[in-house]
Coordinates of C-alpha atoms and ligand atoms in Angstrom, one line a residue:
M164 CA 126.0 81.5 107.5
A165 CA 124.4 84.5 105.9
F166 CA 121.8 83.9 103.1
D167 CA 123.1 85.8 100.1
A168 CA 120.1 87.2 98.2
A169 CA 122.3 89.0 95.7
A170 CA 124.2 85.8 94.9
L171 CA 120.9 84.0 94.4
F172 CA 119.7 86.8 92.1
A173 CA 122.9 86.4 90.0
D174 CA 122.8 82.6 90.0
R175 CA 119.1 82.2 89.0
E176 CA 118.7 85.4 87.1
A177 CA 118.2 83.7 83.7
E178 CA 115.3 81.5 85.1
R179 CA 113.1 84.4 86.3
Y180 CA 110.5 84.1 83.6
A181 CA 110.4 80.3 83.8
L182 CA 110.1 80.4 87.6
H183 CA 107.2 82.8 87.3
T184 CA 105.5 80.8 84.6
R185 CA 105.8 77.7 86.7
H186 CA 105.0 79.0 90.2
L187 CA 103.5 82.5 90.0
N188 CA 101.5 84.6 87.6
G189 CA 102.2 83.2 84.2
Q190 CA 99.9 85.7 82.5
M191 CA 102.3 88.5 83.6
V192 CA 105.2 86.7 81.9
R193 CA 103.0 86.4 78.7
V194 CA 102.3 90.2 78.8
L195 CA 106.0 91.0 79.2
K196 CA 107.1 88.8 76.4
T197 CA 104.3 90.0 74.1
I198 CA 105.2 93.7 74.5
G199 CA 108.9 93.1 74.6
F200 CA 109.5 94.3 78.2
D201 CA 111.3 91.1 79.1
V202 CA 114.8 92.7 79.3
R203 CA 115.8 91.1 82.6
F204 CA 116.3 94.2 84.8
R205 CA 119.2 93.6 87.2
A206 CA 119.7 96.9 89.1
G207 CA 117.8 100.0 90.2
R208 CA 119.4 103.3 91.3
G209 CA 117.4 106.5 91.8
Q210 CA 115.1 107.1 88.8
Y211 CA 116.9 104.6 86.6
L212 CA 116.8 100.8 86.0
F213 CA 119.5 98.8 84.4
D214 CA 118.9 95.7 82.3
H215 CA 120.9 92.5 81.9
D216 CA 123.1 94.1 79.3
G217 CA 123.8 97.2 81.4
N218 CA 121.5 99.5 79.4
R219 CA 120.0 102.4 81.4
Y220 CA 116.2 103.1 81.4
L221 CA 114.3 106.0 82.8
D222 CA 111.5 104.6 85.0
L223 CA 108.3 106.5 84.6
L224 CA 106.3 103.9 86.6
S225 CA 108.4 104.1 89.8
G226 CA 106.9 100.8 91.0
W227 CA 103.3 102.2 90.6
G228 CA 104.4 105.3 92.4
V229 CA 106.2 103.9 95.5
F230 CA 109.7 105.1 94.6
A231 CA 109.1 108.9 94.9
I232 CA 112.6 109.3 96.3
G233 CA 114.1 106.8 93.8
R234 CA 115.2 103.3 94.3
N235 CA 117.8 102.5 97.0
H236 CA 118.1 106.1 98.2
P237 CA 121.3 106.3 100.3
T238 CA 119.5 107.9 103.3
L239 CA 116.9 105.1 103.3
R240 CA 119.5 102.4 102.8
E241 CA 121.5 103.6 105.8
T242 CA 118.4 104.0 107.9
L243 CA 117.2 100.4 107.2
K244 CA 120.7 99.0 107.9
G245 CA 120.8 101.0 111.1
V246 CA 117.5 99.6 112.3
L247 CA 118.6 96.0 111.7
D248 CA 122.0 96.7 113.4
S249 CA 120.4 98.2 116.5
D250 CA 118.7 95.3 118.1
L251 CA 115.5 97.4 118.6
P252 CA 112.6 95.8 120.5
N253 CA 110.5 95.5 117.3
L254 CA 106.8 94.5 117.4
V255 CA 106.7 93.8 121.1
Q256 CA 102.9 94.2 120.7
M257 CA 102.4 94.6 124.5
D258 CA 104.4 97.9 124.3
V259 CA 104.1 100.9 122.1
S260 CA 106.6 101.9 119.3
I261 CA 108.7 105.0 119.7
L262 CA 109.3 105.2 115.9
A263 CA 105.6 105.0 115.2
G264 CA 105.0 107.8 117.6
A265 CA 107.6 110.0 115.9
L266 CA 106.4 109.2 112.4
A267 CA 102.8 110.0 113.4
E268 CA 103.9 113.3 114.9
R269 CA 105.9 114.2 111.8
L270 CA 103.1 113.2 109.4
L271 CA 100.5 115.2 111.3
R272 CA 102.6 118.4 110.9
H273 CA 101.5 118.3 107.2
A274 CA 97.8 118.1 108.1
P275 CA 97.4 120.1 111.3
Y276 CA 93.6 119.8 111.3
L277 CA 94.0 116.0 112.0
Q278 CA 95.3 114.6 115.3
K279 CA 95.6 110.8 115.1
V280 CA 97.3 108.2 112.8
F281 CA 96.5 104.6 112.2
F282 CA 99.3 102.6 110.5
A283 CA 98.8 99.7 108.2
N284 CA 100.8 97.7 105.6
S285 CA 99.4 98.8 102.2
G286 CA 97.1 101.2 100.5
T287 CA 94.2 98.9 100.3
E288 CA 94.6 97.9 104.0
S289 CA 94.5 101.6 104.9
V290 CA 91.3 102.1 102.9
E291 CA 89.7 99.2 104.7
A292 CA 90.7 100.9 108.0
A293 CA 89.2 104.2 106.9
L294 CA 86.0 102.5 105.9
K295 CA 85.7 100.7 109.2
F296 CA 86.5 104.0 111.1
A297 CA 83.8 105.9 109.1
R298 CA 81.1 103.3 109.8
A299 CA 82.1 103.1 113.5
A300 CA 82.2 106.9 114.0
T301 CA 78.9 107.7 112.2
A302 CA 76.9 104.5 112.9
R303 CA 75.9 104.6 109.2
P304 CA 76.3 101.9 106.6
G305 CA 76.7 103.7 103.3
V306 CA 79.8 104.6 101.3
V307 CA 79.8 106.8 98.2
Y308 CA 82.7 106.5 95.7
C309 CA 83.4 107.8 92.2
S310 CA 83.2 106.2 88.7
H311 CA 86.8 105.3 87.6
A312 CA 88.0 105.2 91.2
F313 CA 90.7 102.9 92.3
H314 CA 91.2 102.3 96.1
G315 CA 92.8 98.9 96.1
L316 CA 91.7 95.3 95.6
T317 CA 90.7 93.8 98.9
Y318 CA 86.9 93.4 99.4
G319 CA 86.1 96.8 101.0
A320 CA 88.3 98.7 98.6
L321 CA 87.1 96.6 95.6
S322 CA 83.6 97.5 96.5
L323 CA 84.6 101.2 95.7
N324 CA 86.3 100.3 92.5
G325 CA 84.9 102.2 89.5
D326 CA 86.0 99.7 86.8
A327 CA 83.9 96.5 86.2
M328 CA 87.0 94.6 85.0
F329 CA 88.4 94.5 88.5
R330 CA 85.1 93.6 90.1
R331 CA 83.8 90.9 87.7
G332 CA 83.9 87.4 89.1
F333 CA 84.5 88.5 92.7
E334 CA 81.0 89.6 93.6
P335 CA 79.1 89.9 95.9
L336 CA 80.9 92.9 97.2
L337 CA 80.2 95.1 100.3
P338 CA 76.6 96.3 100.3
D339 CA 75.5 99.9 100.6
C340 CA 78.3 101.2 98.3
L341 CA 77.0 103.8 95.8
E342 CA 78.8 105.0 92.7
V343 CA 78.5 108.6 91.5
P344 CA 80.3 110.3 88.6
F345 CA 83.5 112.1 89.4
N346 CA 83.0 115.9 89.2
D347 CA 79.2 115.7 89.6
L348 CA 78.2 117.6 92.8
E349 CA 74.5 117.1 92.1
A350 CA 74.8 113.4 91.9
L351 CA 76.8 113.5 95.1
E352 CA 74.2 115.6 96.9
R353 CA 71.5 113.1 95.8
A354 CA 73.5 110.2 97.1
L355 CA 74.2 111.9 100.5
A356 CA 70.6 113.1 101.0
S357 CA 69.6 109.7 102.4
R358 CA 71.7 110.6 105.5
D359 CA 72.7 107.0 105.6
I360 CA 76.1 107.6 104.1
A361 CA 79.1 107.2 106.5
A362 CA 81.7 108.4 104.0
F363 CA 82.5 109.9 100.6
V364 CA 85.8 108.4 99.4
V365 CA 87.6 110.2 96.7
E366 CA 91.0 110.5 95.1
P367 CA 91.8 114.2 94.7
I368 CA 93.2 113.3 91.3
Q369 CA 92.1 110.0 90.0
G370 CA 95.0 107.7 89.2
K371 CA 93.2 105.6 86.6
G372 CA 93.0 108.0 83.7
V373 CA 94.6 110.9 85.5
N374 CA 91.3 112.7 86.0
L375 CA 91.5 116.1 87.6
P376 CA 88.8 117.6 89.7
D377 CA 87.0 120.6 88.2
E378 CA 87.6 123.9 90.0
G379 CA 85.3 123.9 93.0
Y380 CA 84.5 120.2 93.0
L381 CA 86.4 119.1 96.0
Q382 CA 85.4 122.2 98.0
G383 CA 81.8 121.6 97.0
A384 CA 82.1 117.9 98.0
A385 CA 83.6 118.9 101.4
E386 CA 80.7 121.3 102.0
L387 CA 78.1 118.7 101.0
C388 CA 79.7 116.1 103.3
R389 CA 79.6 118.7 106.2
K390 CA 75.9 119.4 105.4
H391 CA 74.9 115.8 105.5
A392 CA 77.2 114.7 108.4
T393 CA 79.2 112.4 106.0
L394 CA 82.9 112.0 106.5
L395 CA 85.2 113.0 103.7
I396 CA 87.9 110.5 103.0
A397 CA 90.7 111.6 100.7
D398 CA 92.6 108.7 99.2
E399 CA 96.1 110.2 98.7
V400 CA 97.8 106.8 98.3
Q401 CA 99.0 107.9 94.9
T402 CA 98.8 111.7 95.0
G403 CA 100.2 112.2 98.5
L404 CA 103.8 113.0 99.7
G405 CA 104.7 115.6 97.2
R406 CA 103.6 113.8 94.0
S407 CA 101.1 116.5 92.9
G408 CA 103.4 119.5 93.7
R409 CA 102.0 119.8 97.3
F410 CA 102.6 117.5 100.2
L411 CA 98.9 116.5 99.9
A412 CA 97.0 117.1 96.7
V413 CA 93.9 118.4 98.6
E414 CA 96.1 121.5 99.5
H415 CA 95.7 122.7 95.9
W416 CA 92.0 123.2 96.6
G417 CA 92.2 124.2 100.3
V418 CA 90.2 121.1 101.4
E419 CA 90.6 119.6 104.8
P420 CA 89.3 116.0 104.8
D421 CA 88.2 114.1 107.9
L422 CA 90.5 111.2 107.0
V423 CA 93.5 111.1 104.7
V424 CA 94.8 107.8 103.4
L425 CA 98.6 107.4 102.5
A426 CA 100.8 104.5 101.5
K427 CA 103.0 103.8 98.5
S428 CA 106.0 106.2 98.7
L429 CA 105.6 106.8 102.5
S430 CA 108.2 104.1 103.1
G431 CA 110.5 105.1 100.2
G432 CA 109.2 102.0 98.4
H433 CA 111.3 99.3 100.0
V434 CA 109.0 98.4 103.0
P435 CA 105.2 97.9 102.8
I436 CA 103.4 100.7 104.7
G437 CA 100.0 102.5 104.9
A438 CA 98.6 105.2 107.1
V439 CA 95.3 106.8 107.9
L440 CA 95.4 110.3 109.3
T441 CA 92.2 111.2 111.0
R442 CA 90.3 113.5 113.5
E443 CA 90.6 112.6 117.2
W444 CA 86.8 112.1 117.7
I445 CA 86.7 109.6 114.9
F446 CA 89.6 107.6 116.4
D447 CA 88.0 107.9 119.8
R448 CA 84.8 106.3 118.6
V449 CA 86.7 103.3 117.2
F450 CA 89.0 102.8 120.2
D451 CA 86.5 103.8 122.8
R452 CA 87.3 101.5 125.7
M453 CA 90.3 99.7 127.1
D454 CA 88.9 96.3 126.0
K455 CA 88.7 97.6 122.5
A456 CA 92.4 98.8 122.3
V457 CA 93.0 96.2 119.6
V458 CA 89.6 96.2 117.9
H459 CA 91.3 97.1 114.6
G460 CA 94.9 96.5 113.7
S461 CA 97.4 94.3 111.9
T462 CA 100.3 92.3 113.2
F463 CA 103.0 93.9 111.1
A464 CA 101.7 97.4 111.2
K465 CA 104.0 99.9 113.0
N466 CA 107.0 97.5 112.5
D467 CA 110.3 99.3 113.0
L468 CA 111.6 99.0 109.4
A469 CA 108.4 100.6 108.0
M470 CA 108.3 103.3 110.6
A471 CA 112.0 104.2 110.3
A472 CA 111.7 104.1 106.5
G473 CA 108.8 106.5 106.8
L474 CA 110.8 108.9 108.9
A475 CA 113.8 108.7 106.5
T476 CA 111.5 109.3 103.5
L477 CA 109.9 112.4 105.1
E478 CA 113.4 113.7 105.8
V479 CA 114.4 113.2 102.1
I480 CA 111.1 114.7 100.8
E481 CA 111.2 117.7 103.1
H482 CA 114.9 118.5 102.9
G483 CA 115.0 117.9 99.2
R484 CA 111.9 120.1 98.7
L485 CA 110.6 117.4 96.4
A486 CA 107.1 118.7 96.3
E487 CA 108.3 122.0 94.9
R488 CA 110.6 120.1 92.5
A489 CA 107.6 118.0 91.3
A490 CA 105.6 121.2 90.8
R491 CA 108.4 122.8 88.7
L492 CA 109.3 119.8 86.6
G493 CA 105.7 118.9 86.2
E494 CA 104.9 122.3 84.8
R495 CA 107.8 122.0 82.3
L496 CA 106.7 118.6 81.1
L497 CA 103.0 119.6 80.8
G498 CA 104.0 122.6 78.7
A499 CA 106.1 120.4 76.4
F500 CA 103.2 117.9 76.0
E501 CA 100.7 120.7 75.4
R502 CA 102.9 121.9 72.6
M503 CA 103.0 118.4 71.1
A504 CA 99.2 118.2 71.4
G505 CA 99.0 121.3 69.3
Q506 CA 101.0 119.6 66.5
H507 CA 99.6 116.0 66.6
E508 CA 96.0 115.1 66.0
L509 CA 96.3 111.7 67.9
I510 CA 96.8 113.6 71.2
K511 CA 93.3 114.4 72.6
S512 CA 94.4 116.0 75.8
V513 CA 97.2 116.5 78.3
R514 CA 96.6 116.9 82.0
G515 CA 98.2 116.5 85.4
K516 CA 99.6 118.2 88.4
G517 CA 103.2 117.9 89.6
L518 CA 104.7 114.6 88.5
L519 CA 101.4 112.9 87.9
I520 CA 100.7 113.5 84.2
G521 CA 98.4 111.9 81.7
I522 CA 98.6 112.1 77.9
E523 CA 95.3 111.0 76.4
F524 CA 95.1 109.8 72.8
G525 CA 92.0 109.8 70.7
A526 CA 90.6 108.9 67.3
P527 CA 92.2 111.1 64.6
Q528 CA 90.4 113.0 61.8
S529 CA 92.6 112.2 58.8
L530 CA 91.3 109.3 56.8
K531 CA 94.4 107.0 56.7
L532 CA 95.2 107.4 60.4
K533 CA 91.5 107.0 61.3
A534 CA 91.3 103.6 59.4
S535 CA 94.4 102.4 61.3
W536 CA 93.1 103.6 64.6
N537 CA 89.7 102.0 64.1
A538 CA 91.4 98.7 63.1
I539 CA 93.5 98.4 66.2
E540 CA 90.8 99.7 68.6
A541 CA 88.3 97.2 67.2
V542 CA 90.6 94.4 68.3
S543 CA 91.0 95.7 71.9
S544 CA 90.1 99.1 73.3
G545 CA 93.2 100.9 74.5
L546 CA 95.6 98.8 72.4
F547 CA 96.7 101.9 70.5
C548 CA 98.6 103.1 73.6
Q549 CA 100.9 100.1 73.3
L550 CA 102.1 101.6 70.0
I551 CA 103.4 104.5 72.1
T552 CA 104.7 102.6 75.1
I553 CA 106.5 99.9 73.2
P554 CA 108.7 102.2 71.0
L555 CA 109.3 104.4 74.0
F556 CA 110.7 101.4 75.8
K557 CA 112.5 99.7 72.9
H558 CA 114.0 102.7 71.1
H559 CA 114.2 105.3 73.9
N560 CA 114.7 103.2 77.1
I561 CA 111.7 104.7 78.8
L562 CA 109.5 102.5 81.0
I563 CA 105.9 103.6 81.0
Q564 CA 102.4 102.2 80.7
V565 CA 98.7 103.1 80.3
A566 CA 96.8 104.6 83.2
G567 CA 94.2 101.9 83.4
H568 CA 92.4 99.1 81.6
G569 CA 90.7 99.9 78.3
I570 CA 91.6 103.6 78.3
H571 CA 93.7 105.8 76.1
T572 CA 95.8 107.7 78.6
I573 CA 99.5 107.0 79.2
K574 CA 100.6 108.0 82.7
L575 CA 103.9 109.5 83.8
L576 CA 104.6 108.7 87.5
P577 CA 108.4 109.2 87.8
A578 CA 110.5 109.5 90.9
L579 CA 110.3 113.1 92.2
I580 CA 114.1 113.3 92.0
I581 CA 114.2 113.3 88.2
S582 CA 116.5 116.0 86.7
E583 CA 116.1 118.6 83.9
S584 CA 118.1 116.3 81.6
D585 CA 115.7 113.5 82.4
C586 CA 112.9 115.8 81.3
E587 CA 114.8 116.5 78.0
W588 CA 115.1 112.7 77.6
I589 CA 111.3 112.4 78.1
E590 CA 110.4 115.2 75.7
R591 CA 112.8 114.1 73.0
A592 CA 111.5 110.5 73.2
F593 CA 107.8 111.3 73.2
A594 CA 108.2 113.8 70.4
A595 CA 109.9 111.2 68.2
V596 CA 107.5 108.4 69.0
I597 CA 104.3 110.5 68.6
A598 CA 105.5 111.9 65.3
D599 CA 106.2 108.3 64.1
A600 CA 102.7 107.3 65.1
H601 CA 101.3 109.9 62.6
R602 CA 103.1 108.2 59.7
V603 CA 100.9 105.6 57.9
P604 CA 102.3 103.2 56.7
G605 CA 105.2 103.2 59.1
A606 CA 107.1 101.3 61.8
V607 CA 104.5 102.1 64.5
W608 CA 101.6 100.8 62.5
S609 CA 103.4 97.7 61.5
L610 CA 104.0 97.0 65.2
G611 CA 100.2 97.6 65.5
R612 CA 99.5 94.8 63.0
T613 CA 101.8 92.4 65.0
L614 CA 99.9 93.4 68.3
M615 CA 96.5 92.9 66.7
G616 CA 97.7 89.4 65.6
E617 CA 98.9 88.5 69.1
A618 CA 95.6 89.8 70.6
I619 CA 93.5 87.8 68.2
K620 CA 95.6 84.7 68.9
A621 CA 95.4 85.1 72.7
R622 CA 91.6 85.5 72.4
A623 CA 91.3 82.3 70.3
A624 CA 93.4 80.4 72.9
V625 CA 91.0 81.1 75.7
Ligands
PLP193 C1 94.6 105.8 95.0 C2 95.0 104.4 95.4 N1 94.4 103.9 96.5 C3 94.7 102.7 97.0 C4 95.6 101.9 96.3 C5 95.9 100.5 96.8 O1 97.2 100.5 97.3 P1 98.0 99.1 97.5 O2 98.3 98.6 96.1 O3 99.2 99.5 98.3 O4 97.0 98.2 98.2 C6 96.2 102.4 95.1 C7 97.2 101.6 94.4 O5 97.5 101.8 93.2 C8 95.9 103.7 94.7 O6 96.4 104.2 93.6

């Protein structure tokens, strides 16, 4: 008899928070209940989510960026069903996968200066592979990464994490990893000068905080890497596959990295996947003899569902010209937010590329607002942003969050298939909530007092 997951979802739907509190991460349940995001989502279609009562939400998180083509895209759905119905000889291990070959070939068309692909099951696992490849290819120990970087949470990737909150309690991390400020070519040159550095790992646009490279930074970094025989690894896990308005974000600056890391939306979001695109000579140094054919790998990598999902997703992205769409709609939204920034002192800056957009808030000048800002920020740095995200969710059905821990930037990371009318929805909602946040006293700041109370209570309970 078939196991009916949908029936189980319906039967036990009301227990979801209790089940998680009992058996999984109870802190996550506390967060959801505190900020009022516990609306019991029951369906996802395209760029929208539907809660228990059938209300429609516009999802600007897209599962941390995995649903670039939207949830349950019909092409992907048919592809995955087709794989399961075809009795393919999946994961034979002592054979090679046709689907993996075809996906590698299609991916490399987007980076013709690279020749080989290594598949993995996640972003962090792909970063680990890139690190191992760089060390093996250069016979050097060091890795340089940027402040505020995020490359995943396994040990190698965590060793390149630019935020102490993620690292604290998990040390010691990988040795020989050196942090340099993002956008600082002099610091990078000093770090590379030892000639002990295997790789410089960088997100072309940093996801935590949505930090853009200065003009010339990535080109300069590529030149320095070449000069010091260090490999340039572009982590495009979040920025890749059309998100920034180009297939790869490095294309905006004409940079050709030695390794490109992809994951997230490569499988359309429903199957874990990761990939490292690299130069042939690097690959050949890792897999240099027959007895080392499996020196690095992972059991589930190259599984048929992930590979077929990757091919279907590329089809949707290429045919739908989703990179161009992201560029066009991103420009529209950036323009609208810039106009809001001109009118509202709480907005410090607006930045982004394509459909990766950050709105940074900052301390206001006017006295009444400043006192309220200082009070909430004294309780917890970054808490102000919840005064924007919560009303967006509660009153405008927009799901969004901050772009990192302790920072003041809210990040838009929607599906690339959003429409002009979704953009109107976003612009209307943000304009209303941000205007409200400038009224003291007002509903937004009374929510602020409630949140401050919760934060103080939570701290006292620890
Ligand atoms: C730039 C970047 N690299 C790596 C990762 C890690 O990916 P995963 O969560 O699939 O391990 C992320 C995840 O957010 C990311 O944004």
